[in-house]
mmCIF file of C-alpha atoms in Angstrom:
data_model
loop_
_atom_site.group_PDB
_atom_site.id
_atom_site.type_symbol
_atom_site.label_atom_id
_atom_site.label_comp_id
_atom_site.label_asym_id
_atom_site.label_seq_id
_atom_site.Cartn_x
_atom_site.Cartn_y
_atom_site.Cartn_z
ATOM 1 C CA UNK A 78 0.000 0.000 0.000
ATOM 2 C CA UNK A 79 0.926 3.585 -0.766
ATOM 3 C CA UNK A 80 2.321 5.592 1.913
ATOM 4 C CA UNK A 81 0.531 9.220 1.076
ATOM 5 C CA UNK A 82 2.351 10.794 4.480
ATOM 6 C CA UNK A 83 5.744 10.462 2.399
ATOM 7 C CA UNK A 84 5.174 12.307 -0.274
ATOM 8 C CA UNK A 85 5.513 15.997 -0.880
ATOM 9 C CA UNK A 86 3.225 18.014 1.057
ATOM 10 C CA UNK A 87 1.373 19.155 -1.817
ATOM 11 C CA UNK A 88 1.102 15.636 -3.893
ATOM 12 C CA UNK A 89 -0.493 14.620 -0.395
ATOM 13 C CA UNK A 90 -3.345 16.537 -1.192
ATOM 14 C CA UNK A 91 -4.192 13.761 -4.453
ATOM 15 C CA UNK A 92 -5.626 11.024 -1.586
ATOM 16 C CA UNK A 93 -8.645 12.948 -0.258
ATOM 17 C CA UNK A 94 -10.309 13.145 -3.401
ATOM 18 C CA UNK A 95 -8.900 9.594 -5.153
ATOM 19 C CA UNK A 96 -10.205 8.208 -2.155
ATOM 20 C CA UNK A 97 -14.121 10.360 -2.481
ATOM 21 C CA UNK A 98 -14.115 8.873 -5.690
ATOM 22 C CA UNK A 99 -13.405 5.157 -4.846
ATOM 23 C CA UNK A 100 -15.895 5.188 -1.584
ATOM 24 C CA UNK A 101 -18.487 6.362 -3.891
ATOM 25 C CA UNK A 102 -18.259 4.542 -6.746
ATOM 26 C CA UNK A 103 -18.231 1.502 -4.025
ATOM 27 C CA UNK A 104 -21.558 2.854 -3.063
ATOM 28 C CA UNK A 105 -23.179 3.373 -6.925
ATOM 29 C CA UNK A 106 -21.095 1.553 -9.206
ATOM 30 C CA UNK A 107 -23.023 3.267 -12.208
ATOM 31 C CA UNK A 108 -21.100 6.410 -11.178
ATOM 32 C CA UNK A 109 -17.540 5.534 -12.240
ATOM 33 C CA UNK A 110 -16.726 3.078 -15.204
ATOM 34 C CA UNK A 111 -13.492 2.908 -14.102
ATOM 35 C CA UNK A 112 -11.376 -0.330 -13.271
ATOM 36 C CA UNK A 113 -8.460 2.217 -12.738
ATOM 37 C CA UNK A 114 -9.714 4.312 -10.057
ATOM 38 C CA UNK A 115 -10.561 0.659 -8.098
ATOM 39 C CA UNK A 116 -6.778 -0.104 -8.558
ATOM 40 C CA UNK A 117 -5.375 2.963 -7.032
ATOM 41 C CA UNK A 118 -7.757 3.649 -4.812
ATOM 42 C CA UNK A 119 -7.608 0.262 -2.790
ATOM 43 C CA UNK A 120 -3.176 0.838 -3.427
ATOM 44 C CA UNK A 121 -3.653 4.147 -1.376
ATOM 45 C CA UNK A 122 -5.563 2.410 1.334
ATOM 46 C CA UNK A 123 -9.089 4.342 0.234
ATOM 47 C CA UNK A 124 -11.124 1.248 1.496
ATOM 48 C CA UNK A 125 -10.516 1.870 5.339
ATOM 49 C CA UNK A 126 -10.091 6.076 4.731
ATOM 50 C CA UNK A 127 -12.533 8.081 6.277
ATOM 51 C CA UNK A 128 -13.896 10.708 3.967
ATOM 52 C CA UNK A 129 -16.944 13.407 5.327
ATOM 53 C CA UNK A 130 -19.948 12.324 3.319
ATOM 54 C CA UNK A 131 -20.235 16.049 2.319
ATOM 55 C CA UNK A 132 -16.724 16.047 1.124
ATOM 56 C CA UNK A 133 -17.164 13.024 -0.721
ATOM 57 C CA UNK A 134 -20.304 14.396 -2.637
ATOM 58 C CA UNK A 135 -19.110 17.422 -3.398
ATOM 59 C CA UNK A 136 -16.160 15.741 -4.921
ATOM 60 C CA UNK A 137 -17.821 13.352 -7.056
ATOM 61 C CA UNK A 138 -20.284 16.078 -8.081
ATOM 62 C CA UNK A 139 -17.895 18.311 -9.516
ATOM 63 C CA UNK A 140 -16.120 15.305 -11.241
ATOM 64 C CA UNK A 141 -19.365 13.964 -12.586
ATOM 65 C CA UNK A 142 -19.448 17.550 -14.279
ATOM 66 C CA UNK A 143 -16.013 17.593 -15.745
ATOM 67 C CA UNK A 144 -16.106 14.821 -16.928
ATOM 68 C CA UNK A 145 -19.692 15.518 -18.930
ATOM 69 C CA UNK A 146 -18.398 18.807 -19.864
ATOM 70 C CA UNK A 147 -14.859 17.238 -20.891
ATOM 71 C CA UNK A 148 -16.984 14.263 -23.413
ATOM 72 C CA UNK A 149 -18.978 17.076 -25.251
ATOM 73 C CA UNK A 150 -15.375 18.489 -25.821
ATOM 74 C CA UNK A 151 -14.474 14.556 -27.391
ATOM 75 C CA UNK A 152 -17.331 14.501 -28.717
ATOM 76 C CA UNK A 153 -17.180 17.450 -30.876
ATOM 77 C CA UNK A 154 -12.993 16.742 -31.612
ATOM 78 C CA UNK A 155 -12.586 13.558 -31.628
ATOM 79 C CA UNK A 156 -8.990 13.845 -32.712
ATOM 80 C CA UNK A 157 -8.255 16.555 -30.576
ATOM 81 C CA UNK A 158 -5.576 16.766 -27.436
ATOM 82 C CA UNK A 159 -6.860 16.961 -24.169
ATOM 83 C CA UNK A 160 -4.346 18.347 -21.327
ATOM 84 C CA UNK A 161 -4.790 16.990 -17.913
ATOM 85 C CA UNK A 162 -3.128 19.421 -15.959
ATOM 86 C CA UNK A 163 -2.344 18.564 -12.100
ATOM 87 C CA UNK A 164 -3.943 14.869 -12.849
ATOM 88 C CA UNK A 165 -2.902 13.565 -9.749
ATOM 89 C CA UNK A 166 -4.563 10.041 -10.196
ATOM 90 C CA UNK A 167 -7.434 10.773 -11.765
ATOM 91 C CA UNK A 168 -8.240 8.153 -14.330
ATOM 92 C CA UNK A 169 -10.928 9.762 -16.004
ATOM 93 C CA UNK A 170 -9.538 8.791 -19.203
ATOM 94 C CA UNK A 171 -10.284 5.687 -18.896
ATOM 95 C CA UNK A 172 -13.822 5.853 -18.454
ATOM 96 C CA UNK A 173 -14.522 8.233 -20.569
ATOM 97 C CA UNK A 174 -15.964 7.271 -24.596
ATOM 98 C CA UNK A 175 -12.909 8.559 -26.257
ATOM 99 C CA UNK A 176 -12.380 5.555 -28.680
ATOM 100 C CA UNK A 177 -8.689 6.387 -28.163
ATOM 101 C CA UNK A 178 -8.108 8.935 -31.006
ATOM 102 C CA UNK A 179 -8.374 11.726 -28.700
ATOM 103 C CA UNK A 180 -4.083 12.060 -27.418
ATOM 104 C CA UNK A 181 -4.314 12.900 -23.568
ATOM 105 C CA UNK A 182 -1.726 13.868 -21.395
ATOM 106 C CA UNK A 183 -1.586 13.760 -17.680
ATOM 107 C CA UNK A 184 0.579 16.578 -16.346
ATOM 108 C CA UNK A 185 1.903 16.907 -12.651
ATOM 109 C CA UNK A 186 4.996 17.016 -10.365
ATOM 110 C CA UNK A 187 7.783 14.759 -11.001
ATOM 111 C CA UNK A 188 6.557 12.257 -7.831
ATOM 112 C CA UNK A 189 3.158 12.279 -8.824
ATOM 113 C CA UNK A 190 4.008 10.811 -12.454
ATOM 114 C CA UNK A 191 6.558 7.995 -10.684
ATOM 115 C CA UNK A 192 3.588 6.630 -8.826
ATOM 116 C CA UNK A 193 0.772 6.671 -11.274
ATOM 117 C CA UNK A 194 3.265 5.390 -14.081
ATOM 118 C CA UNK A 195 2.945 2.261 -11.846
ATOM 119 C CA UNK A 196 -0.859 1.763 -12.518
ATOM 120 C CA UNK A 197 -1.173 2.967 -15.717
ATOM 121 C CA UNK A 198 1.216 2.818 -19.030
ATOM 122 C CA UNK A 199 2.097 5.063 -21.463
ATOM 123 C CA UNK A 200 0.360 4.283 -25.392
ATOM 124 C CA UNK A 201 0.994 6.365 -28.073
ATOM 125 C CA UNK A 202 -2.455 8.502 -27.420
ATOM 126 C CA UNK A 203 -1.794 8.428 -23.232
ATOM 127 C CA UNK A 204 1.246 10.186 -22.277
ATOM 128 C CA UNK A 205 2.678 10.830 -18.656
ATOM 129 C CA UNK A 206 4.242 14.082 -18.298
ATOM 130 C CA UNK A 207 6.738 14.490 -15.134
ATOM 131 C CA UNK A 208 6.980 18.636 -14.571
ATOM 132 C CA UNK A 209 6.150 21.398 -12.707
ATOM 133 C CA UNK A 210 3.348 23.175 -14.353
ATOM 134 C CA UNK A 211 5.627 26.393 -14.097
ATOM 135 C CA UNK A 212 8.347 25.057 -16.026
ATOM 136 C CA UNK A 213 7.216 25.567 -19.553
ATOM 137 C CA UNK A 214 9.643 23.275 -21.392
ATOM 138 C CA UNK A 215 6.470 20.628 -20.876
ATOM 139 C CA UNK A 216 4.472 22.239 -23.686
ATOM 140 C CA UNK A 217 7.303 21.077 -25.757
ATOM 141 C CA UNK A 218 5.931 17.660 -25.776
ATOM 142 C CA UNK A 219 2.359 18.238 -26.473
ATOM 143 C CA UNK A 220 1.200 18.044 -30.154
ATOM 144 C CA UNK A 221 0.339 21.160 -31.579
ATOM 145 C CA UNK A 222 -2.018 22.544 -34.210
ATOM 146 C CA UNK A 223 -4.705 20.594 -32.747
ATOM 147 C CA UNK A 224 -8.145 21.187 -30.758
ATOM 148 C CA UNK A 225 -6.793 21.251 -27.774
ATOM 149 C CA UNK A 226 -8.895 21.166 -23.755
ATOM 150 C CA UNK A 227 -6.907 22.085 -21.467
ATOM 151 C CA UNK A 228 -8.079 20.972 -17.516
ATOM 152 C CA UNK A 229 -7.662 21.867 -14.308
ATOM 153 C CA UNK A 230 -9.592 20.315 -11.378
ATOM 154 C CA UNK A 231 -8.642 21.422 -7.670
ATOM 155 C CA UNK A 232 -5.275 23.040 -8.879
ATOM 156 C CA UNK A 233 -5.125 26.703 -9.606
ATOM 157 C CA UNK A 234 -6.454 27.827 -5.990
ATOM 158 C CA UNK A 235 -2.870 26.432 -4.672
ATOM 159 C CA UNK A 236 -0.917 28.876 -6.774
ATOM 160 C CA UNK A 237 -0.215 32.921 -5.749
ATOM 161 C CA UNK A 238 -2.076 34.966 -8.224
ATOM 162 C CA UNK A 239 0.842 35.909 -9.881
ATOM 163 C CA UNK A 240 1.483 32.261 -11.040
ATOM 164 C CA UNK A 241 -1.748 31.445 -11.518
ATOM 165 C CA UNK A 242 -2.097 34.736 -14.175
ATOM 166 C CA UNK A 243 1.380 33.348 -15.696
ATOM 167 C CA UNK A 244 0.085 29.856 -16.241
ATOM 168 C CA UNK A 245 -2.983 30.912 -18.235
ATOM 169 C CA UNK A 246 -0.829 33.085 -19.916
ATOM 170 C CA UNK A 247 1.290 30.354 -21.044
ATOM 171 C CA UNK A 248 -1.298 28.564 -21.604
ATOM 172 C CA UNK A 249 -3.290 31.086 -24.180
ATOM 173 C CA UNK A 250 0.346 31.781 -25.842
ATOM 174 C CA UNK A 251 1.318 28.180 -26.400
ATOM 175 C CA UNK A 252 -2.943 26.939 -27.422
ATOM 176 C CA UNK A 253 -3.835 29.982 -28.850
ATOM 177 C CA UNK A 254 -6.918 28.012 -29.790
ATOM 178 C CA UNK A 255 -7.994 25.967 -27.720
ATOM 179 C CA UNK A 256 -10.144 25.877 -24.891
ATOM 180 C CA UNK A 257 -9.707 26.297 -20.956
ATOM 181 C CA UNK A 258 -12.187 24.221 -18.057
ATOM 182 C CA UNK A 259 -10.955 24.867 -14.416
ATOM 183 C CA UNK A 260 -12.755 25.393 -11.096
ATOM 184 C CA UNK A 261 -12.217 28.582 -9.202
ATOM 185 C CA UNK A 262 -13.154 29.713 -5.501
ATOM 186 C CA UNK A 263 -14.079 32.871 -3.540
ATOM 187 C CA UNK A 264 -11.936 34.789 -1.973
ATOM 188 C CA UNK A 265 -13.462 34.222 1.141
ATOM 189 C CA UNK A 266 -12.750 30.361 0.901
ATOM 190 C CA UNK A 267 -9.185 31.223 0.455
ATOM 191 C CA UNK A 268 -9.191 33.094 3.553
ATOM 192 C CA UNK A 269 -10.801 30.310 5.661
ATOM 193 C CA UNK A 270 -9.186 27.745 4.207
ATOM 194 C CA UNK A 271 -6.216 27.005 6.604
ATOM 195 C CA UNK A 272 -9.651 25.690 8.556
ATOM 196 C CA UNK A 273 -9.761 23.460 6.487
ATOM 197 C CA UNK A 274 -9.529 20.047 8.339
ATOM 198 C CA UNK A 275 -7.482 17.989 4.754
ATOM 199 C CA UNK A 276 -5.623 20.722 4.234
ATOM 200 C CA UNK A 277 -4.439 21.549 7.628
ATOM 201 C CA UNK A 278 -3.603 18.223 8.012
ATOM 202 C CA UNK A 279 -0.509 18.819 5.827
ATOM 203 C CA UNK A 280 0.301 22.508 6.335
ATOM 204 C CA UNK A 281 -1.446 23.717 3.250
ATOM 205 C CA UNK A 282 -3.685 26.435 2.528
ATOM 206 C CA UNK A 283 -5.390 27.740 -0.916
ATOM 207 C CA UNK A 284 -3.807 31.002 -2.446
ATOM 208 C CA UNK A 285 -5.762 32.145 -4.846
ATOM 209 C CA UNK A 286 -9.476 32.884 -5.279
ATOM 210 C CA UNK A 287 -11.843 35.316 -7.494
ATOM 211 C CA UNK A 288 -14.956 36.996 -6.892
ATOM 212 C CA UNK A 289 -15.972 37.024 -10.662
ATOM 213 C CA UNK A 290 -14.774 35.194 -13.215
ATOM 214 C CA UNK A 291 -14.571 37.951 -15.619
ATOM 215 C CA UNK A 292 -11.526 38.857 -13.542
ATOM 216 C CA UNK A 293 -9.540 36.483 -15.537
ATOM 217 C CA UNK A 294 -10.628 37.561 -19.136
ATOM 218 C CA UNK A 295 -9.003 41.170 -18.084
ATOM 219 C CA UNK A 296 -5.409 39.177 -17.518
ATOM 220 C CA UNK A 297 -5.678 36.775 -20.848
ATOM 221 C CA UNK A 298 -6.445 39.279 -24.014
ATOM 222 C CA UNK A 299 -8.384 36.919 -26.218
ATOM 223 C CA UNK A 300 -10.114 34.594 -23.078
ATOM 224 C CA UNK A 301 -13.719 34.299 -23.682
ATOM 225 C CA UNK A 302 -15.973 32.677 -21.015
ATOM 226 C CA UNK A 303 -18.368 30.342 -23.311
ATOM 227 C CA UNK A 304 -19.788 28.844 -19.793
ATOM 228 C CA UNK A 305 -20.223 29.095 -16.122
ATOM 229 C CA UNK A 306 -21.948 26.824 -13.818
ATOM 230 C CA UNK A 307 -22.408 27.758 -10.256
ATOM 231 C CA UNK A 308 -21.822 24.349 -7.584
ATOM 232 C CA UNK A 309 -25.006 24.615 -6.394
ATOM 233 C CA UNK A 310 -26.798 24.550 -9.722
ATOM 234 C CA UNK A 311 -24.859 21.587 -10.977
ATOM 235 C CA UNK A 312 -25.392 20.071 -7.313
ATOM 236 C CA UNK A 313 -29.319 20.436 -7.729
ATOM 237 C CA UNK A 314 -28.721 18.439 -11.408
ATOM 238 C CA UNK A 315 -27.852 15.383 -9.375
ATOM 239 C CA UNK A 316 -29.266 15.691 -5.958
ATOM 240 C CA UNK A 317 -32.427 13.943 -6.229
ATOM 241 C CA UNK A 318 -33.134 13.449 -2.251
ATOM 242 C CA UNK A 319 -34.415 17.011 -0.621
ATOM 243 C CA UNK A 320 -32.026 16.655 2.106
ATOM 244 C CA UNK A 321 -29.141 15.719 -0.165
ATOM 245 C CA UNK A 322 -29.790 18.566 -2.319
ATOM 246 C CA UNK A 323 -30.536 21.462 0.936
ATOM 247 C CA UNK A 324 -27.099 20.145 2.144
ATOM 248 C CA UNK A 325 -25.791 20.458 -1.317
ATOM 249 C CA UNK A 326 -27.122 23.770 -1.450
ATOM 250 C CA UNK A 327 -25.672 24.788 2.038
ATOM 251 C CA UNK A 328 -21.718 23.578 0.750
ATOM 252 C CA UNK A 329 -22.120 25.497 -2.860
ATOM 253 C CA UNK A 330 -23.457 28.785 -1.323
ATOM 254 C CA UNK A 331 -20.739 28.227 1.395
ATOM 255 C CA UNK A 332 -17.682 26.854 -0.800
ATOM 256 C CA UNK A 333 -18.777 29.392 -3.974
ATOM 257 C CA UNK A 334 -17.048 27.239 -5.729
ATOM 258 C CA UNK A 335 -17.822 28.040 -9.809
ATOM 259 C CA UNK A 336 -16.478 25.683 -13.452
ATOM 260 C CA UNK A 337 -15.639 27.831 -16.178
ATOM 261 C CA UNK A 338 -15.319 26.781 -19.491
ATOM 262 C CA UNK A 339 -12.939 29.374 -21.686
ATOM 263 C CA UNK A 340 -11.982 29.465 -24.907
ATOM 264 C CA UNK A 341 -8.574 30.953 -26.439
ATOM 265 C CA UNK A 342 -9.305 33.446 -29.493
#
């Protein structure tokens, strides 16, 4: 079994939501397709980790969305590139109906790569990618002239702002047109988020929040918001128990977390 506590402080923060993922698609197998996320999850020790049942449905929620949002994107190219970027060990391309002519690549720290390259092996349309986000010499090995998604779930808010406006930058320069789906966070969750009981487990706290989206289009010339769904909307989509869905409610209004779908013109 994989030791989480011995990795880097911030590749510690993959578990929590590997491990939402697992418990729940234990609980409704239709949820998760996904042999992979089984494998890792019961390697990290997921089947005897204790996960808030309003952390795990928020979690699974929000990837239930990306992961619709990310097929219509397949869909639509399906010989396009899709960027994975701070995969952690999501699997989600392996459950999704790519027929494998979409290329993906899964993008993280160095460590992060070592351990999923474990589970899962390269193929010519599934590439691992060992780097730091902020070193740009990773574009280098992404295919080019394509329609490229780029993705980035849970990642951005542990960046300064600075980075975070240098990284779509880069991103916008080096896919000038492709398109962009992250989740952001309010402000105000970035300043309460050292109270955070996962994240002050290991020392960490989020760094960077928005209160409107918009706020990004004014750093990227040429970013165009094409769609914007609020957490509690997409929560009410799949809550279909009252109490599930006022508890829902209660976490989106509370977390204001928001997906944004962009596209590079």
């Amino acid at each position: 079994m994989i030791d989480a506590t011995s990795l880097p402080v911030i590749v510690q923060t993959l578990k929590e939501p590997l491990c939402a993922r697992y418990i729940e698609g234990k609980r409704f197998p239709f949820l998760f397709q996904d042999k992979k996320l089984e494998e890792i999850g019961k390697s990290f020790g997921c089947q005897a980790q204790k996960v808030l049942p309003s952390i795990r449905y928020f979690v699974t929620i929000k990837t239930l969305w990306f992961d619709k949002q990310i097929q219509k994107f397949i869909n639509k190219h399906p010989d396009g590139i899709v960027l994975n970027i701070g995969c952690g060990m999501d699997s989600r391309y392996f459950r999704l109906n790519n027929t494998r002519k979409i290329i993906w690549y899964d993008i993280d720290l160095p460590e992060t790569i070592k351990i999923k390259s474990s589970f899962i092996k390269e193929t010519a349309s599934y590439i691992l990618v060992g780097k730091s986000i902020l070193d740009d010499s990773w574009t280098e090995q992404i295919v080019k002239n394509k329609p490229t998604l780029c993705i980035a779930e849970t990642v951005l808010m542990y960046f300064p702002e600075e980075e975070v406006k240098w990284i779509l930058q880069l991103l916008h320069k080096k896919f000038p047109e492709g398109e962009l789906l992250i989740d952001v966070v309010d402000t105000f969750v970035v300043k309460h988020s050292a109270e955070n009981p996962q994240l002050k487990s290991v020392g960490l706290s989020f760094l960077w929040g928005i209160k409107e989206s918009s706020t990004i289009t004014r750093w990227v010339k040429g970013l165009q918001i094409l769609k914007e769904w609020r957490m509690r909307d997409i929560i009410r989509i799949y809550s279909l128990q009252s109490f599930f869905y006022a508890l829902f409610v209660y976490l989106g209004d509370k977390n204001k977390t928001r997906i944004v779908h962009f596209k590079f013109t």
